[in-house]
PDB file of C-alpha atoms in Angstrom:
ATOM      1  CA  MET A   1     -73.061   4.512  50.820  1.00  0.00           C
ATOM      2  CA  SER A   2     -74.461   6.246  53.877  1.00  0.00           C
ATOM      3  CA  GLU A   3     -71.642   8.786  54.214  1.00  0.00           C
ATOM      4  CA  VAL A   4     -72.048  11.790  51.915  1.00  0.00           C
ATOM      5  CA  LEU A   5     -68.688  12.895  50.545  1.00  0.00           C
ATOM      6  CA  ASP A   6     -68.035  16.227  48.930  1.00  0.00           C
ATOM      7  CA  ALA A   7     -65.093  17.017  46.670  1.00  0.00           C
ATOM      8  CA  ILE A   8     -62.875  18.086  49.586  1.00  0.00           C
ATOM      9  CA  ASP A   9     -63.611  14.896  51.536  1.00  0.00           C
ATOM     10  CA  ALA A  10     -62.762  12.868  48.440  1.00  0.00           C
ATOM     11  CA  ARG A  11     -59.468  14.737  47.971  1.00  0.00           C
ATOM     12  CA  ILE A  12     -58.566  14.245  51.642  1.00  0.00           C
ATOM     13  CA  LEU A  13     -59.250  10.516  51.351  1.00  0.00           C
ATOM     14  CA  ASP A  14     -57.234  10.260  48.163  1.00  0.00           C
ATOM     15  CA  ILE A  15     -54.287  12.067  49.718  1.00  0.00           C
ATOM     16  CA  ILE A  16     -54.172  10.093  52.964  1.00  0.00           C
ATOM     17  CA  GLN A  17     -54.723   6.706  51.350  1.00  0.00           C
ATOM     18  CA  HIS A  18     -51.539   7.311  49.370  1.00  0.00           C
ATOM     19  CA  ASP A  19     -49.541   8.817  52.273  1.00  0.00           C
ATOM     20  CA  ALA A  20     -51.015   8.490  55.758  1.00  0.00           C
ATOM     21  CA  GLY A  21     -47.850  10.011  57.222  1.00  0.00           C
ATOM     22  CA  LEU A  22     -48.672  13.531  56.098  1.00  0.00           C
ATOM     23  CA  SER A  23     -49.451  16.073  58.784  1.00  0.00           C
ATOM     24  CA  VAL A  24     -52.888  17.654  58.954  1.00  0.00           C
ATOM     25  CA  ALA A  25     -51.267  20.942  57.893  1.00  0.00           C
ATOM     26  CA  GLU A  26     -49.834  19.304  54.735  1.00  0.00           C
ATOM     27  CA  ILE A  27     -53.174  17.698  53.895  1.00  0.00           C
ATOM     28  CA  ALA A  28     -55.016  20.963  54.542  1.00  0.00           C
ATOM     29  CA  ASP A  29     -52.633  22.840  52.276  1.00  0.00           C
ATOM     30  CA  ARG A  30     -53.178  20.350  49.442  1.00  0.00           C
ATOM     31  CA  VAL A  31     -56.980  20.615  49.653  1.00  0.00           C
ATOM     32  CA  GLY A  32     -57.134  24.367  50.243  1.00  0.00           C
ATOM     33  CA  LEU A  33     -58.331  24.388  53.863  1.00  0.00           C
ATOM     34  CA  SER A  34     -56.856  25.568  57.114  1.00  0.00           C
ATOM     35  CA  SER A  35     -55.742  22.876  59.571  1.00  0.00           C
ATOM     36  CA  SER A  36     -58.735  22.953  61.946  1.00  0.00           C
ATOM     37  CA  PRO A  37     -61.493  22.325  59.368  1.00  0.00           C
ATOM     38  CA  CYS A  38     -59.327  19.689  57.693  1.00  0.00           C
ATOM     39  CA  TRP A  39     -58.751  17.937  61.028  1.00  0.00           C
ATOM     40  CA  ARG A  40     -62.510  18.001  61.738  1.00  0.00           C
ATOM     41  CA  ARG A  41     -63.231  16.411  58.358  1.00  0.00           C
ATOM     42  CA  ILE A  42     -60.664  13.677  58.964  1.00  0.00           C
ATOM     43  CA  LYS A  43     -62.116  13.005  62.429  1.00  0.00           C
ATOM     44  CA  ARG A  44     -65.654  12.833  60.962  1.00  0.00           C
ATOM     45  CA  LEU A  45     -64.460  10.367  58.315  1.00  0.00           C
ATOM     46  CA  GLU A  46     -62.815   8.238  61.024  1.00  0.00           C
ATOM     47  CA  GLU A  47     -65.837   8.343  63.321  1.00  0.00           C
ATOM     48  CA  SER A  48     -68.219   7.437  60.499  1.00  0.00           C
ATOM     49  CA  GLY A  49     -66.070   4.415  59.611  1.00  0.00           C
ATOM     50  CA  VAL A  50     -65.018   5.617  56.141  1.00  0.00           C
ATOM     51  CA  ILE A  51     -61.416   5.667  57.400  1.00  0.00           C
ATOM     52  CA  LEU A  52     -60.893   2.305  59.075  1.00  0.00           C
ATOM     53  CA  ARG A  53     -57.260   2.724  60.095  1.00  0.00           C
ATOM     54  CA  ARG A  54     -53.963   4.172  58.914  1.00  0.00           C
ATOM     55  CA  VAL A  55     -51.104   1.803  58.206  1.00  0.00           C
ATOM     56  CA  THR A  56     -47.536   1.685  57.007  1.00  0.00           C
ATOM     57  CA  ILE A  57     -46.789  -0.554  54.030  1.00  0.00           C
ATOM     58  CA  LEU A  58     -43.574  -2.500  54.441  1.00  0.00           C
ATOM     59  CA  ASP A  59     -41.266  -3.877  51.767  1.00  0.00           C
ATOM     60  CA  ARG A  60     -41.698  -7.610  52.315  1.00  0.00           C
ATOM     61  CA  GLU A  61     -38.736  -8.459  50.051  1.00  0.00           C
ATOM     62  CA  ARG A  62     -36.352  -6.458  52.247  1.00  0.00           C
ATOM     63  CA  LEU A  63     -37.757  -8.224  55.295  1.00  0.00           C
ATOM     64  CA  GLY A  64     -37.158 -11.663  53.794  1.00  0.00           C
ATOM     65  CA  LEU A  65     -40.861 -12.314  53.217  1.00  0.00           C
ATOM     66  CA  GLY A  66     -40.918 -12.248  49.428  1.00  0.00           C
ATOM     67  CA  PHE A  67     -42.614 -15.607  48.788  1.00  0.00           C
ATOM     68  CA  GLU A  68     -46.273 -14.997  47.933  1.00  0.00           C
ATOM     69  CA  VAL A  69     -48.890 -17.608  47.061  1.00  0.00           C
ATOM     70  CA  TYR A  70     -52.580 -17.541  46.200  1.00  0.00           C
ATOM     71  CA  CYS A  71     -54.421 -20.634  47.413  1.00  0.00           C
ATOM     72  CA  THR A  72     -57.891 -21.747  46.498  1.00  0.00           C
ATOM     73  CA  VAL A  73     -59.290 -23.803  49.365  1.00  0.00           C
ATOM     74  CA  LYS A  74     -62.185 -26.252  49.301  1.00  0.00           C
ATOM     75  CA  LEU A  75     -63.521 -27.512  52.611  1.00  0.00           C
ATOM     76  CA  SER A  76     -64.374 -31.198  53.041  1.00  0.00           C
ATOM     77  CA  LEU A  77     -67.828 -30.341  54.310  1.00  0.00           C
ATOM     78  CA  PRO A  78     -68.781 -26.656  54.103  1.00  0.00           C
ATOM     79  CA  THR A  79     -71.238 -26.599  56.996  1.00  0.00           C
ATOM     80  CA  ARG A  80     -71.784 -23.429  58.984  1.00  0.00           C
ATOM     81  CA  ASP A  81     -69.733 -24.806  61.883  1.00  0.00           C
ATOM     82  CA  ASN A  82     -66.844 -25.791  59.581  1.00  0.00           C
ATOM     83  CA  LEU A  83     -66.909 -22.420  57.800  1.00  0.00           C
ATOM     84  CA  ASP A  84     -66.853 -20.638  61.166  1.00  0.00           C
ATOM     85  CA  ALA A  85     -64.044 -22.873  62.466  1.00  0.00           C
ATOM     86  CA  PHE A  86     -61.952 -22.359  59.323  1.00  0.00           C
ATOM     87  CA  GLU A  87     -62.453 -18.580  59.350  1.00  0.00           C
ATOM     88  CA  SER A  88     -61.595 -18.381  63.040  1.00  0.00           C
ATOM     89  CA  ALA A  89     -58.391 -20.380  62.500  1.00  0.00           C
ATOM     90  CA  ILE A  90     -57.384 -18.360  59.430  1.00  0.00           C
ATOM     91  CA  GLY A  91     -57.862 -15.106  61.329  1.00  0.00           C
ATOM     92  CA  LYS A  92     -55.090 -16.180  63.713  1.00  0.00           C
ATOM     93  CA  LEU A  93     -52.511 -17.087  61.044  1.00  0.00           C
ATOM     94  CA  ALA A  94     -50.021 -14.293  60.335  1.00  0.00           C
ATOM     95  CA  GLU A  95     -49.029 -15.813  56.993  1.00  0.00           C
ATOM     96  CA  VAL A  96     -52.545 -15.261  55.621  1.00  0.00           C
ATOM     97  CA  VAL A  97     -52.676 -11.604  54.590  1.00  0.00           C
ATOM     98  CA  GLN A  98     -56.032 -11.904  52.802  1.00  0.00           C
ATOM     99  CA  CYS A  99     -58.896 -14.368  52.961  1.00  0.00           C
ATOM    100  CA  ALA A 100     -62.131 -14.159  51.017  1.00  0.00           C
ATOM    101  CA  THR A 101     -65.088 -16.436  50.553  1.00  0.00           C
ATOM    102  CA  VAL A 102     -65.587 -16.955  46.840  1.00  0.00           C
ATOM    103  CA  THR A 103     -68.137 -18.306  44.416  1.00  0.00           C
ATOM    104  CA  GLY A 104     -67.577 -21.382  42.293  1.00  0.00           C
ATOM    105  CA  ALA A 105     -66.064 -24.751  43.108  1.00  0.00           C
ATOM    106  CA  ALA A 106     -63.877 -23.451  45.965  1.00  0.00           C
ATOM    107  CA  ASP A 107     -64.875 -21.978  49.305  1.00  0.00           C
ATOM    108  CA  TYR A 108     -61.978 -19.564  49.965  1.00  0.00           C
ATOM    109  CA  GLU A 109     -59.207 -17.661  48.235  1.00  0.00           C
ATOM    110  CA  LEU A 110     -56.170 -17.045  50.454  1.00  0.00           C
ATOM    111  CA  ARG A 111     -53.186 -14.801  49.854  1.00  0.00           C
ATOM    112  CA  ILE A 112     -50.251 -16.140  51.815  1.00  0.00           C
ATOM    113  CA  VAL A 113     -46.842 -14.564  52.470  1.00  0.00           C
ATOM    114  CA  THR A 114     -43.876 -16.565  53.781  1.00  0.00           C
ATOM    115  CA  ARG A 115     -40.080 -16.643  53.587  1.00  0.00           C
ATOM    116  CA  ASP A 116     -39.726 -19.343  50.939  1.00  0.00           C
ATOM    117  CA  MET A 117     -41.132 -22.561  49.454  1.00  0.00           C
ATOM    118  CA  HIS A 118     -40.123 -24.616  52.494  1.00  0.00           C
ATOM    119  CA  ALA A 119     -41.841 -22.229  54.906  1.00  0.00           C
ATOM    120  CA  PHE A 120     -44.937 -22.364  52.699  1.00  0.00           C
ATOM    121  CA  ASP A 121     -44.914 -26.174  52.734  1.00  0.00           C
ATOM    122  CA  ASP A 122     -44.590 -26.152  56.548  1.00  0.00           C
ATOM    123  CA  PHE A 123     -47.433 -23.627  56.741  1.00  0.00           C
ATOM    124  CA  LEU A 124     -49.732 -25.826  54.621  1.00  0.00           C
ATOM    125  CA  ARG A 125     -48.934 -29.029  56.507  1.00  0.00           C
ATOM    126  CA  GLU A 126     -48.816 -27.683  60.054  1.00  0.00           C
ATOM    127  CA  LYS A 127     -51.434 -24.949  59.977  1.00  0.00           C
ATOM    128  CA  ILE A 128     -53.944 -25.474  57.171  1.00  0.00           C
ATOM    129  CA  LEU A 129     -54.121 -29.232  56.602  1.00  0.00           C
ATOM    130  CA  SER A 130     -53.851 -29.979  60.334  1.00  0.00           C
ATOM    131  CA  LEU A 131     -57.228 -28.269  60.811  1.00  0.00           C
ATOM    132  CA  GLY A 132     -58.871 -31.369  59.335  1.00  0.00           C
ATOM    133  CA  LEU A 133     -61.377 -29.241  57.416  1.00  0.00           C
ATOM    134  CA  VAL A 134     -59.804 -29.012  53.959  1.00  0.00           C
ATOM    135  CA  SER A 135     -60.400 -31.405  51.060  1.00  0.00           C
ATOM    136  CA  ASN A 136     -58.465 -29.563  48.354  1.00  0.00           C
ATOM    137  CA  ILE A 137     -55.937 -26.748  47.971  1.00  0.00           C
ATOM    138  CA  GLU A 138     -54.742 -25.321  44.681  1.00  0.00           C
ATOM    139  CA  SER A 139     -51.709 -23.056  45.021  1.00  0.00           C
ATOM    140  CA  ARG A 140     -50.388 -20.482  42.594  1.00  0.00           C
ATOM    141  CA  ILE A 141     -46.979 -18.987  43.330  1.00  0.00           C
ATOM    142  CA  VAL A 142     -46.614 -15.310  42.459  1.00  0.00           C
ATOM    143  CA  ILE A 143     -43.730 -14.823  40.038  1.00  0.00           C
ATOM    144  CA  ARG A 144     -43.970 -11.046  39.781  1.00  0.00           C
ATOM    145  CA  SER A 145     -46.500  -8.602  41.172  1.00  0.00           C
ATOM    146  CA  VAL A 146     -47.759  -6.344  38.393  1.00  0.00           C
ATOM    147  CA  LYS A 147     -50.034  -4.152  40.519  1.00  0.00           C
ATOM    148  CA  ASN A 148     -50.460  -4.157  44.271  1.00  0.00           C
ATOM    149  CA  THR A 149     -52.368  -1.316  45.866  1.00  0.00           C
ATOM    150  CA  THR A 150     -54.390  -0.708  48.970  1.00  0.00           C
ATOM    151  CA  ALA A 151     -55.974   2.434  47.511  1.00  0.00           C
ATOM    152  CA  ALA A 152     -59.730   2.449  46.972  1.00  0.00           C
ATOM    153  CA  PRO A 153     -60.670   3.647  43.457  1.00  0.00           C
ATOM    154  CA  LEU A 154     -62.257   6.901  44.638  1.00  0.00           C
ATOM    155  CA  ALA A 155     -62.677   8.216  41.101  1.00  0.00           C
ATOM    156  CA  LEU A 156     -65.497   5.676  40.752  1.00  0.00           C
ATOM    157  CA  ILE A 157     -67.528   7.486  43.415  1.00  0.00           C
ATOM    158  CA  SER A 158     -66.348  11.056  42.973  1.00  0.00           C
ATOM    159  CA  PRO A 159     -65.405  12.833  39.757  1.00  0.00           C
ATOM    160  CA  TYR A 160     -63.451  15.373  41.827  1.00  0.00           C
ATOM    161  CA  VAL A 161     -60.587  13.083  42.757  1.00  0.00           C
ATOM    162  CA  THR A 162     -57.240  13.299  41.029  1.00  0.00           C
ATOM    163  CA  SER A 163     -55.107  10.293  41.995  1.00  0.00           C
ATOM    164  CA  GLN A 164     -51.804  10.912  43.768  1.00  0.00           C
ATOM    165  CA  GLY A 165     -50.159   7.764  42.427  1.00  0.00           C
TER     166      GLY A 165
END
């Protein structure tokens, strides 16, 4: 890690990764700083790339997007061109909320969110299989999510962090 974090930086990161909607004054109060130095630290963390972006997490169930599937994908021929083509196509598909290259027999692990089983079937047929690059897909439907967080485990890099939740 090229960015050196002190205990206050770590606390700021922990606070904002759990609630990015807090004002600088609220964050500053929680870490024991005034607003200006807190704002400067946040700006430094953004400029250095430690903070990539701030987002709002939506309740997919309430939006009618509660069908979640993990798919292991094997390409027919995993050449550099095919890997690049697949990754480029996947990057444009809204249903794919995560994509990772993986070790083992498969090439990719996808996390897909859709409305229901029928929308997932349409997605596979019309968007993934139509690419002509895939030889095998194994799908696992999520029954219940036990843990789902976007928070980085900061306690692993800083003993000064106390998790907010």
